[in-house]
Amino acid sequence: MKVNNTKSLNYIKLCFKRAFCKAMLIVIIVINLFELLSCEDFVEVETPRNEIVSANVFNNDATAISAISGIYSNMINGNLLSFSSTAMDKFGGLSADEFFSNASSDLEQQFALNALLPTNGQLASTFWGDLYEQLVNANAIIEGLEESTQLTPSVKEQLEGEAKFIRAFYHFYLVNMFGPVPVVTSTNVEVNNTASRIPIEQVYEQILIDLLDAEELMENNFDTANGERVRPNRGTAQALLARVYLYVENWAKAEEYATNLINNTALYGLESNLNNVFLANSVEAIWQLKPNTPENFITPQAARFILTTAPSNRGLTVALTNDLFNAFEPGDLRQINWIGTVEDGGTFYFPFKYKNVTIAFEEYSVVFRLAEQYLIRAEARAQQNNLPRAIEDLDLIRQRAGLTLITDTNPGILQSDLLLAIEQERRVEMFTEWGHRWFDLKRTGRADAILGPKKINWESTDVLYPISEAEILENPNLLPQNDGY
């Protein structure tokens, strides 16, 4: 992080030390939003805030639920520095071959050029500090639940499952951005501030432990959010389990968990109309984040990616690459419905999956959706040489996009070619969503072949982001730095 940015640097330094109290601040904000406490009630509380967490918040169902809701509110808080509020979409897309940037900011161009410096402030605050802060918040909730004896048992189990899911979710993104990382499972300041990076395999072990616990603890419905898909449930844990098993190449388990979701037709299904996929509570959505920006309550994706003029340093800075636009087959309905065009001194393309910039709560930000599960199962089946069934899954996605079916055009496709076809389908289906393209190229070992010819001075070590220099100064146990930096 740049040393002259004192405010941001102090924020990162205090991340762990203040995280437990920050969890309480989130609780208070959400409690006020839900009108569970009046301002007068809060003023009368004289105990220290960290004691409020253990002594008050987890003593009744409503305030305990507000604590976990505070994490989701913080995830989509409208701040560009928030990891979950388009930062992963944007910077993951820049790191891959989805976005280009017209920003003059060196911080942003470093992502686009895959020339990150350990001093990059965006890297430190968004892709390290934000995630670890949220991890400690989740741990604060888990610890508060463990000490609580007054919650309804079913509520307590659901909340513990959600907090463990969140912990797995953030560790998943950390390990895929940075490789070996510290695993944080407590609020202990001393332990967290001196934590060492552990091997990738061990990070995944903790992720799976938390996800399997979450699967058992959470309800298999949407009742926790009054029918809305804005809090994780059992299906959300299964969705991430399917993805994690794919990443660690446990093909049978990846297929099993994707199948669990695909077969749950009472809750999930593919939207036949592409324009409905990203609507609030779409049947395809497994988990969504509800916008909470008071100005208009639209998704951050709509606010930050829909262009009305050419991308520039003073407005919206990114547009889709021509390479991505041209990757679609002729007649692909996703290109027609999910990509917008603006003419302003040239032709610029932008993601148009989220379309609404005026109507409050018409769209929610999608974190997991069923189409990914079909693509996970297709890849897992292809890797197990079950090519006919893999083709079936792939063709369901292609059929919705208005494309010819592989079963009709190339039923004898070779395994290697089918895996490339699945990679291509993931590219045009999941573009600009949560860094999927970036992670796919890395986990399949295809980054050098694909990005090498497209990126100036590309190096194989660019597949991992560097550890922030500011964090290493605070905690030398984070050494050694990733190769290439």
Coordinates of C-alpha atoms in Angstrom, one line a residue:
M1 CA 0.0 0.0 0.0
K2 CA 1.2 3.5 -0.8
V3 CA 2.7 5.0 2.3
N4 CA 1.2 8.4 1.8
N5 CA -2.3 6.9 2.1
T6 CA -2.3 7.1 5.9
K7 CA -5.9 6.6 6.4
S8 CA -6.1 3.4 4.4
L9 CA -2.9 2.1 5.9
N10 CA -4.1 2.6 9.4
Y11 CA -7.3 0.8 8.4
I12 CA -5.4 -2.2 7.3
K13 CA -3.2 -2.2 10.3
L14 CA -6.1 -2.2 12.6
C15 CA -8.1 -4.8 10.6
F16 CA -7.8 -7.6 13.1
K17 CA -7.6 -5.5 16.2
R18 CA -10.9 -3.7 15.5
A19 CA -12.8 -6.6 13.7
F20 CA -14.6 -7.8 16.8
C21 CA -15.9 -4.4 17.5
K22 CA -16.7 -3.9 13.9
A23 CA -18.9 -7.0 14.0
M24 CA -20.8 -5.2 16.8
L25 CA -21.1 -2.0 14.8
I26 CA -22.6 -4.0 11.9
V27 CA -25.0 -5.5 14.3
I28 CA -26.1 -2.1 15.6
I29 CA -26.6 -0.8 12.1
V30 CA -28.7 -3.7 11.0
I31 CA -30.7 -3.7 14.3
N32 CA -31.5 0.0 13.6
L33 CA -32.5 -0.8 10.0
F34 CA -34.8 -3.6 11.2
E35 CA -36.1 -1.3 14.0
L36 CA -35.2 -3.8 16.6
L37 CA -33.6 -1.1 18.8
S38 CA -34.5 2.6 19.0
C39 CA -31.7 5.2 19.3
E40 CA -32.7 5.8 22.9
D41 CA -32.3 2.1 23.7
F42 CA -28.8 2.1 22.3
V43 CA -27.7 5.2 24.2
E44 CA -28.8 3.6 27.4
V45 CA -26.4 0.6 26.9
E46 CA -23.3 1.3 29.0
T47 CA -21.4 -2.0 28.8
P48 CA -18.4 -2.1 26.4
R49 CA -19.3 -3.1 22.8
N50 CA -17.4 -6.3 22.9
E51 CA -19.4 -7.3 25.9
I52 CA -22.6 -6.3 24.1
V53 CA -21.9 -9.0 21.5
S54 CA -21.6 -11.8 24.0
A55 CA -24.1 -10.6 26.6
N56 CA -26.9 -9.1 24.6
V57 CA -26.8 -9.8 20.9
F58 CA -26.9 -13.6 21.1
N59 CA -29.5 -13.7 23.8
N60 CA -32.5 -13.6 21.5
D61 CA -33.2 -14.8 18.0
A62 CA -33.9 -11.4 16.4
T63 CA -30.7 -9.7 17.3
A64 CA -28.6 -12.8 16.6
I65 CA -30.2 -12.9 13.1
S66 CA -29.3 -9.3 12.7
A67 CA -25.7 -10.0 13.4
I68 CA -25.4 -12.4 10.5
S69 CA -27.4 -10.1 8.3
G70 CA -24.9 -7.4 9.0
I71 CA -22.2 -9.5 7.2
Y72 CA -24.4 -9.7 4.0
S73 CA -25.2 -6.0 4.3
N74 CA -21.4 -5.3 4.4
M75 CA -20.8 -7.5 1.5
I76 CA -22.8 -5.3 -0.9
N77 CA -22.4 -2.0 0.8
G78 CA -22.0 0.0 -2.4
N79 CA -18.3 0.7 -1.7
L80 CA -16.1 0.1 -4.6
L81 CA -13.4 -1.1 -2.2
S82 CA -15.7 -3.9 -1.1
F83 CA -14.6 -7.3 -2.4
S84 CA -18.2 -8.5 -3.0
S85 CA -19.5 -5.3 -4.4
T86 CA -18.1 -5.8 -8.0
A87 CA -14.4 -5.7 -7.1
M88 CA -14.0 -9.4 -7.8
D89 CA -16.0 -9.1 -11.0
K90 CA -14.0 -6.1 -12.2
F91 CA -10.5 -6.9 -11.1
G92 CA -10.8 -10.6 -11.8
G93 CA -12.0 -9.6 -15.3
L94 CA -9.1 -7.3 -15.8
S95 CA -6.6 -10.0 -14.7
A96 CA -8.1 -12.4 -17.2
D97 CA -9.3 -11.4 -20.7
E98 CA -12.7 -10.0 -20.0
F99 CA -12.2 -6.3 -19.3
F100 CA -9.9 -3.5 -20.4
S101 CA -9.5 -0.3 -18.5
N102 CA -9.3 3.3 -19.6
A103 CA -8.4 4.5 -16.1
S104 CA -5.3 6.5 -15.6
S105 CA -5.0 5.0 -12.2
D106 CA -1.8 2.9 -11.9
L107 CA -3.5 0.7 -9.3
E108 CA -6.2 -0.4 -11.8
Q109 CA -3.8 -0.7 -14.8
Q110 CA -1.6 -3.1 -12.8
F111 CA -4.4 -5.6 -12.8
A112 CA -5.1 -5.1 -16.5
L113 CA -1.4 -5.6 -17.3
N114 CA -0.9 -8.4 -14.8
A115 CA 1.9 -6.3 -13.4
L116 CA 0.8 -6.0 -9.8
L117 CA 3.1 -4.5 -7.2
P118 CA 3.0 -5.5 -3.6
T119 CA 2.4 -1.9 -2.8
N120 CA -0.9 -1.8 -4.7
G121 CA -3.4 -0.2 -2.3
Q122 CA -6.4 -1.9 -4.0
L123 CA -4.8 -5.2 -3.5
A124 CA -4.2 -4.6 0.2
S125 CA -7.6 -3.1 1.1
T126 CA -9.9 -5.0 -1.1
F127 CA -8.4 -8.4 -1.7
W128 CA -6.8 -8.9 1.7
G129 CA -8.0 -6.5 4.4
D130 CA -11.7 -6.7 3.4
L131 CA -11.7 -10.5 3.3
Y132 CA -9.9 -11.0 6.6
E133 CA -12.0 -8.5 8.3
Q134 CA -15.1 -10.4 7.2
L135 CA -13.5 -13.6 8.3
V136 CA -13.0 -12.3 11.8
N137 CA -16.6 -11.0 11.8
A138 CA -17.8 -14.5 11.0
N139 CA -15.6 -16.0 13.7
A140 CA -17.1 -13.5 16.2
I141 CA -20.6 -14.7 15.4
I142 CA -19.5 -18.4 15.7
E143 CA -17.9 -17.7 19.1
G144 CA -21.0 -15.7 20.2
L145 CA -23.3 -18.6 19.2
E146 CA -21.1 -21.1 21.0
E147 CA -21.5 -19.2 24.3
S148 CA -25.2 -18.5 23.9
T149 CA -27.8 -20.6 25.7
Q150 CA -30.9 -18.6 25.0
L151 CA -31.4 -19.0 21.3
T152 CA -34.0 -21.3 19.6
P153 CA -32.0 -24.4 18.7
S154 CA -33.0 -24.3 15.0
V155 CA -32.1 -20.6 14.8
K156 CA -28.7 -21.2 16.4
E157 CA -27.9 -24.1 14.1
Q158 CA -28.9 -22.1 11.0
L159 CA -26.8 -19.1 12.1
E160 CA -23.8 -21.3 12.9
G161 CA -24.1 -22.9 9.4
E162 CA -24.3 -19.5 7.7
A163 CA -21.2 -18.2 9.6
K164 CA -19.2 -21.3 8.7
F165 CA -20.3 -21.0 5.1
I166 CA -19.1 -17.4 5.1
R167 CA -15.8 -18.4 6.5
A168 CA -15.4 -21.1 3.8
F169 CA -16.5 -18.7 1.1
Y170 CA -13.8 -16.1 2.0
H171 CA -11.0 -18.6 2.5
F172 CA -11.9 -20.0 -1.0
Y173 CA -11.3 -16.6 -2.6
L174 CA -8.2 -15.9 -0.7
V175 CA -6.5 -19.2 -1.6
N176 CA -7.4 -18.7 -5.3
M177 CA -6.0 -15.2 -5.4
F178 CA -2.9 -15.6 -3.3
G179 CA -2.2 -19.3 -3.0
P180 CA -1.0 -20.3 0.5
V181 CA -2.7 -18.0 3.0
P182 CA -3.4 -17.8 6.8
V183 CA -6.5 -19.7 7.9
V184 CA -8.3 -17.6 10.4
T185 CA -10.8 -19.4 12.7
S186 CA -10.9 -17.2 15.8
T187 CA -11.0 -13.6 16.9
N188 CA -7.8 -13.9 18.9
V189 CA -5.9 -10.8 18.0
E190 CA -2.5 -12.2 18.9
V191 CA -3.0 -15.4 16.9
N192 CA -4.4 -13.6 13.9
N193 CA -1.7 -10.9 13.8
T194 CA 1.1 -13.5 13.7
A195 CA -0.6 -16.1 11.6
S196 CA 1.5 -17.8 8.9
R197 CA 0.5 -18.9 5.4
I198 CA -0.3 -22.6 5.1
P199 CA -0.2 -24.8 2.1
I200 CA -3.1 -24.7 -0.4
E201 CA -4.1 -28.2 0.4
Q202 CA -4.6 -27.4 4.1
V203 CA -6.6 -24.3 3.3
Y204 CA -9.0 -26.4 1.2
E205 CA -9.2 -28.9 4.1
Q206 CA -10.5 -26.2 6.4
I207 CA -12.9 -25.0 3.6
L208 CA -14.3 -28.4 3.3
I209 CA -14.7 -28.9 7.1
D210 CA -16.7 -25.7 7.3
L211 CA -18.8 -26.4 4.3
L212 CA -19.7 -29.9 5.4
D213 CA -20.7 -28.5 8.8
A214 CA -22.7 -25.8 7.1
E215 CA -24.5 -28.3 4.9
E216 CA -25.6 -30.2 7.9
L217 CA -26.6 -27.1 10.0
M218 CA -28.5 -25.0 7.5
E219 CA -32.1 -25.4 6.4
N220 CA -32.9 -26.6 2.9
N221 CA -35.3 -23.8 2.1
F222 CA -35.6 -20.0 2.0
D223 CA -37.7 -19.5 5.1
T224 CA -34.9 -17.8 7.0
A225 CA -35.3 -14.7 4.7
N226 CA -39.1 -14.9 4.3
G227 CA -38.8 -16.7 1.0
E228 CA -36.1 -14.5 -0.5
R229 CA -32.8 -16.0 -1.7
V230 CA -30.6 -13.5 0.2
R231 CA -29.3 -15.7 3.0
P232 CA -27.3 -18.9 2.5
N233 CA -29.0 -22.2 2.9
R234 CA -28.1 -25.9 2.5
G235 CA -28.1 -25.5 -1.3
T236 CA -25.6 -22.6 -1.0
A237 CA -23.2 -24.8 0.9
Q238 CA -23.7 -27.6 -1.7
A239 CA -23.0 -25.2 -4.5
L240 CA -19.7 -24.2 -3.1
L241 CA -18.9 -27.8 -2.2
A242 CA -19.4 -28.7 -5.9
R243 CA -17.1 -25.9 -6.9
V244 CA -14.4 -26.7 -4.4
Y245 CA -14.4 -30.4 -5.3
L246 CA -14.0 -29.4 -8.9
Y247 CA -11.1 -27.3 -8.1
V248 CA -9.3 -30.0 -6.0
E249 CA -10.1 -32.5 -8.8
N250 CA -12.4 -34.8 -6.9
W251 CA -14.6 -35.3 -9.9
A252 CA -17.0 -37.8 -8.3
K253 CA -17.8 -35.5 -5.4
A254 CA -18.1 -32.5 -7.7
E255 CA -20.7 -34.4 -9.8
E256 CA -22.5 -35.6 -6.6
Y257 CA -22.9 -32.2 -5.2
A258 CA -23.9 -30.5 -8.4
T259 CA -26.5 -33.3 -8.9
N260 CA -27.9 -32.6 -5.5
L261 CA -28.8 -29.1 -6.6
I262 CA -29.9 -29.9 -10.1
N263 CA -32.3 -32.6 -8.8
N264 CA -33.8 -30.2 -6.2
T265 CA -36.4 -29.0 -8.7
A266 CA -38.7 -27.8 -6.0
L267 CA -36.2 -24.9 -5.3
Y268 CA -34.0 -24.5 -8.3
G269 CA -34.2 -24.5 -12.1
L270 CA -32.8 -22.9 -15.2
E271 CA -34.6 -19.7 -16.2
S272 CA -35.8 -20.2 -19.8
N273 CA -35.5 -16.5 -20.5
L274 CA -32.0 -15.1 -20.1
N275 CA -33.4 -11.7 -19.1
N276 CA -34.8 -13.3 -15.9
V277 CA -31.7 -14.9 -14.6
F278 CA -30.5 -11.9 -12.6
L279 CA -33.9 -10.7 -11.3
A280 CA -34.6 -10.7 -7.6
N281 CA -35.3 -14.3 -6.4
S282 CA -34.9 -15.8 -9.9
V283 CA -35.5 -19.6 -9.8
E284 CA -32.0 -20.0 -11.0
A285 CA -30.5 -18.2 -8.1
I286 CA -29.0 -20.2 -5.3
W287 CA -27.8 -17.2 -3.3
Q288 CA -28.1 -13.5 -4.0
L289 CA -27.1 -10.3 -2.3
K290 CA -29.8 -7.6 -1.9
P291 CA -28.8 -4.1 -2.8
N292 CA -28.7 -1.7 0.2
T293 CA -27.4 1.5 -1.3
P294 CA -30.0 4.0 -0.1
E295 CA -29.9 6.2 -3.2
N296 CA -31.8 3.8 -5.4
F297 CA -31.3 0.2 -4.3
I298 CA -30.0 -1.1 -7.6
T299 CA -27.2 -3.6 -8.0
P300 CA -23.6 -2.4 -8.0
Q301 CA -23.1 -4.3 -11.2
A302 CA -25.7 -2.1 -13.0
A303 CA -24.3 1.0 -11.4
R304 CA -20.7 0.4 -12.3
F305 CA -20.7 -1.6 -15.6
I306 CA -23.5 -0.1 -17.7
L307 CA -21.9 2.4 -20.0
T308 CA -23.6 5.4 -21.6
T309 CA -20.4 6.9 -22.9
A310 CA -16.9 5.6 -23.6
P311 CA -15.1 4.3 -20.5
S312 CA -12.9 7.0 -19.0
N313 CA -10.9 8.0 -16.0
R314 CA -13.7 10.3 -14.7
G315 CA -16.6 7.9 -15.0
L316 CA -16.9 4.2 -15.5
T317 CA -13.5 2.9 -16.3
V318 CA -13.9 -0.5 -17.9
A319 CA -15.4 -2.1 -20.9
L320 CA -15.5 -5.6 -22.3
T321 CA -12.6 -6.7 -24.6
N322 CA -13.3 -7.2 -28.2
D323 CA -11.8 -10.6 -27.7
L324 CA -14.6 -11.6 -25.3
F325 CA -17.3 -10.1 -27.5
N326 CA -16.0 -12.1 -30.5
A327 CA -15.8 -15.3 -28.4
F328 CA -19.5 -15.9 -28.8
E329 CA -20.8 -18.1 -31.6
P330 CA -23.1 -16.4 -34.1
G331 CA -26.6 -16.1 -32.8
D332 CA -25.7 -16.7 -29.2
L333 CA -28.6 -15.2 -27.2
R334 CA -26.2 -14.4 -24.3
Q335 CA -24.3 -12.0 -26.6
I336 CA -27.5 -10.4 -27.7
N337 CA -29.1 -10.2 -24.2
W338 CA -26.2 -9.9 -21.8
I339 CA -23.9 -7.5 -23.7
G340 CA -24.7 -3.8 -24.3
T341 CA -23.1 -1.5 -26.8
V342 CA -22.4 2.2 -26.7
E343 CA -21.0 4.3 -29.6
D344 CA -18.8 7.1 -28.5
G345 CA -15.8 7.7 -30.7
G346 CA -15.8 4.0 -31.3
T347 CA -17.8 0.9 -30.3
F348 CA -17.6 -0.2 -26.7
Y349 CA -19.2 -3.3 -25.1
F350 CA -20.3 -3.7 -21.5
P351 CA -21.8 -6.4 -19.3
F352 CA -25.6 -6.1 -19.5
K353 CA -26.6 -9.0 -17.3
Y354 CA -27.9 -6.5 -14.8
K355 CA -30.1 -4.0 -16.7
N356 CA -32.0 -1.9 -14.2
V357 CA -30.7 1.5 -13.0
T358 CA -34.0 3.0 -11.9
I359 CA -36.4 0.4 -10.2
A360 CA -35.5 -0.4 -6.6
F361 CA -35.0 -4.1 -5.8
E362 CA -35.9 -5.4 -9.3
E363 CA -32.5 -7.2 -9.5
Y364 CA -30.3 -8.8 -6.8
S365 CA -26.6 -9.5 -7.2
V366 CA -26.2 -13.3 -7.9
V367 CA -23.4 -15.1 -6.1
F368 CA -24.3 -18.7 -7.0
R369 CA -26.7 -19.9 -9.7
L370 CA -27.7 -23.2 -11.1
A371 CA -26.1 -22.8 -14.6
E372 CA -22.7 -23.1 -13.0
Q373 CA -23.7 -26.4 -11.4
Y374 CA -24.6 -27.8 -14.8
L375 CA -21.2 -26.7 -16.1
I376 CA -19.5 -28.2 -13.0
R377 CA -21.2 -31.5 -13.5
A378 CA -20.4 -31.5 -17.3
E379 CA -16.7 -31.0 -16.5
A380 CA -16.7 -33.6 -13.7
R381 CA -18.4 -36.1 -15.9
A382 CA -16.0 -35.4 -18.8
Q383 CA -13.0 -35.9 -16.5
Q384 CA -14.5 -39.3 -15.6
N385 CA -14.9 -40.1 -19.3
N386 CA -18.7 -40.1 -19.1
L387 CA -18.8 -38.1 -22.3
P388 CA -22.5 -38.7 -23.2
R389 CA -23.8 -37.4 -19.9
A390 CA -21.3 -34.5 -20.0
I391 CA -22.6 -33.5 -23.4
E392 CA -26.2 -33.6 -22.0
D393 CA -25.4 -31.0 -19.4
L394 CA -23.4 -28.8 -21.7
D395 CA -26.2 -28.9 -24.3
L396 CA -28.8 -27.7 -21.7
I397 CA -26.8 -24.5 -21.4
R398 CA -26.3 -24.2 -25.1
Q399 CA -29.9 -24.8 -25.9
R400 CA -31.0 -22.0 -23.7
A401 CA -28.5 -19.8 -25.5
G402 CA -30.1 -20.7 -28.9
L403 CA -27.0 -22.7 -30.1
T404 CA -26.7 -25.9 -31.9
L405 CA -26.3 -29.0 -29.7
I406 CA -23.1 -31.0 -29.5
T407 CA -25.1 -34.2 -29.4
D408 CA -26.3 -33.2 -32.9
T409 CA -23.2 -31.7 -34.4
N410 CA -20.4 -33.7 -32.8
P411 CA -21.6 -36.6 -30.7
G412 CA -18.3 -38.4 -31.0
I413 CA -16.3 -35.5 -29.6
L414 CA -13.0 -36.5 -27.9
Q415 CA -12.6 -36.0 -24.2
S416 CA -9.9 -33.3 -24.7
D417 CA -12.0 -31.4 -27.1
L418 CA -15.1 -31.6 -24.9
L419 CA -13.1 -30.2 -22.0
L420 CA -12.1 -27.2 -24.1
A421 CA -15.8 -26.8 -25.2
I422 CA -16.8 -26.7 -21.5
E423 CA -14.1 -24.1 -20.8
Q424 CA -15.5 -22.1 -23.7
E425 CA -19.0 -22.4 -22.4
R426 CA -18.0 -21.3 -18.9
R427 CA -16.3 -18.3 -20.5
V428 CA -19.5 -17.1 -22.3
E429 CA -21.9 -18.1 -19.6
M430 CA -20.1 -16.9 -16.5
F431 CA -18.3 -13.8 -17.9
T432 CA -17.7 -11.0 -15.4
E433 CA -19.1 -13.0 -12.5
W434 CA -16.9 -13.4 -9.5
G435 CA -13.7 -13.9 -11.4
H436 CA -14.7 -17.3 -12.8
R437 CA -12.7 -16.8 -16.0
W438 CA -9.5 -15.8 -14.1
F439 CA -9.8 -18.8 -11.7
D440 CA -10.7 -21.3 -14.5
L441 CA -7.6 -20.4 -16.5
K442 CA -5.4 -20.8 -13.4
R443 CA -6.8 -24.1 -12.1
T444 CA -6.7 -25.8 -15.5
G445 CA -3.2 -24.7 -16.2
R446 CA -4.3 -22.8 -19.3
A447 CA -3.3 -19.3 -18.2
D448 CA 0.0 -19.3 -20.0
A449 CA -1.5 -20.5 -23.3
I450 CA -4.5 -18.1 -23.3
L451 CA -3.1 -15.0 -21.6
G452 CA 0.5 -15.2 -22.7
P453 CA -0.3 -14.1 -26.3
K454 CA -2.8 -11.4 -25.1
K455 CA -0.8 -9.7 -22.2
I456 CA 2.3 -7.7 -22.6
N457 CA 5.2 -9.2 -20.5
W458 CA 3.0 -12.0 -19.2
E459 CA 4.8 -14.3 -16.8
S460 CA 3.7 -17.7 -15.4
T461 CA 4.0 -16.3 -11.8
D462 CA 1.3 -13.8 -12.6
V463 CA -1.4 -16.4 -11.8
L464 CA -1.1 -15.4 -8.1
Y465 CA -1.4 -11.9 -6.7
P466 CA 1.4 -10.7 -4.4
I467 CA 1.0 -10.5 -0.7
S468 CA 0.6 -6.8 0.3
E469 CA 3.8 -5.2 1.4
A470 CA 1.9 -3.4 4.2
E471 CA 0.7 -6.7 5.6
I472 CA 4.2 -8.3 5.5
L473 CA 5.6 -5.3 7.4
E474 CA 2.9 -5.9 10.1
N475 CA 3.3 -9.7 10.1
P476 CA 6.7 -11.0 8.8
N477 CA 5.2 -14.6 9.2
L478 CA 3.5 -14.0 5.8
L479 CA 6.9 -14.4 4.1
P480 CA 8.0 -15.8 1.7
Q481 CA 6.4 -13.5 -0.9
N482 CA 4.8 -15.2 -3.9
D483 CA 7.2 -15.9 -6.7
G484 CA 7.7 -13.2 -9.3
Y485 CA 7.3 -10.3 -6.9

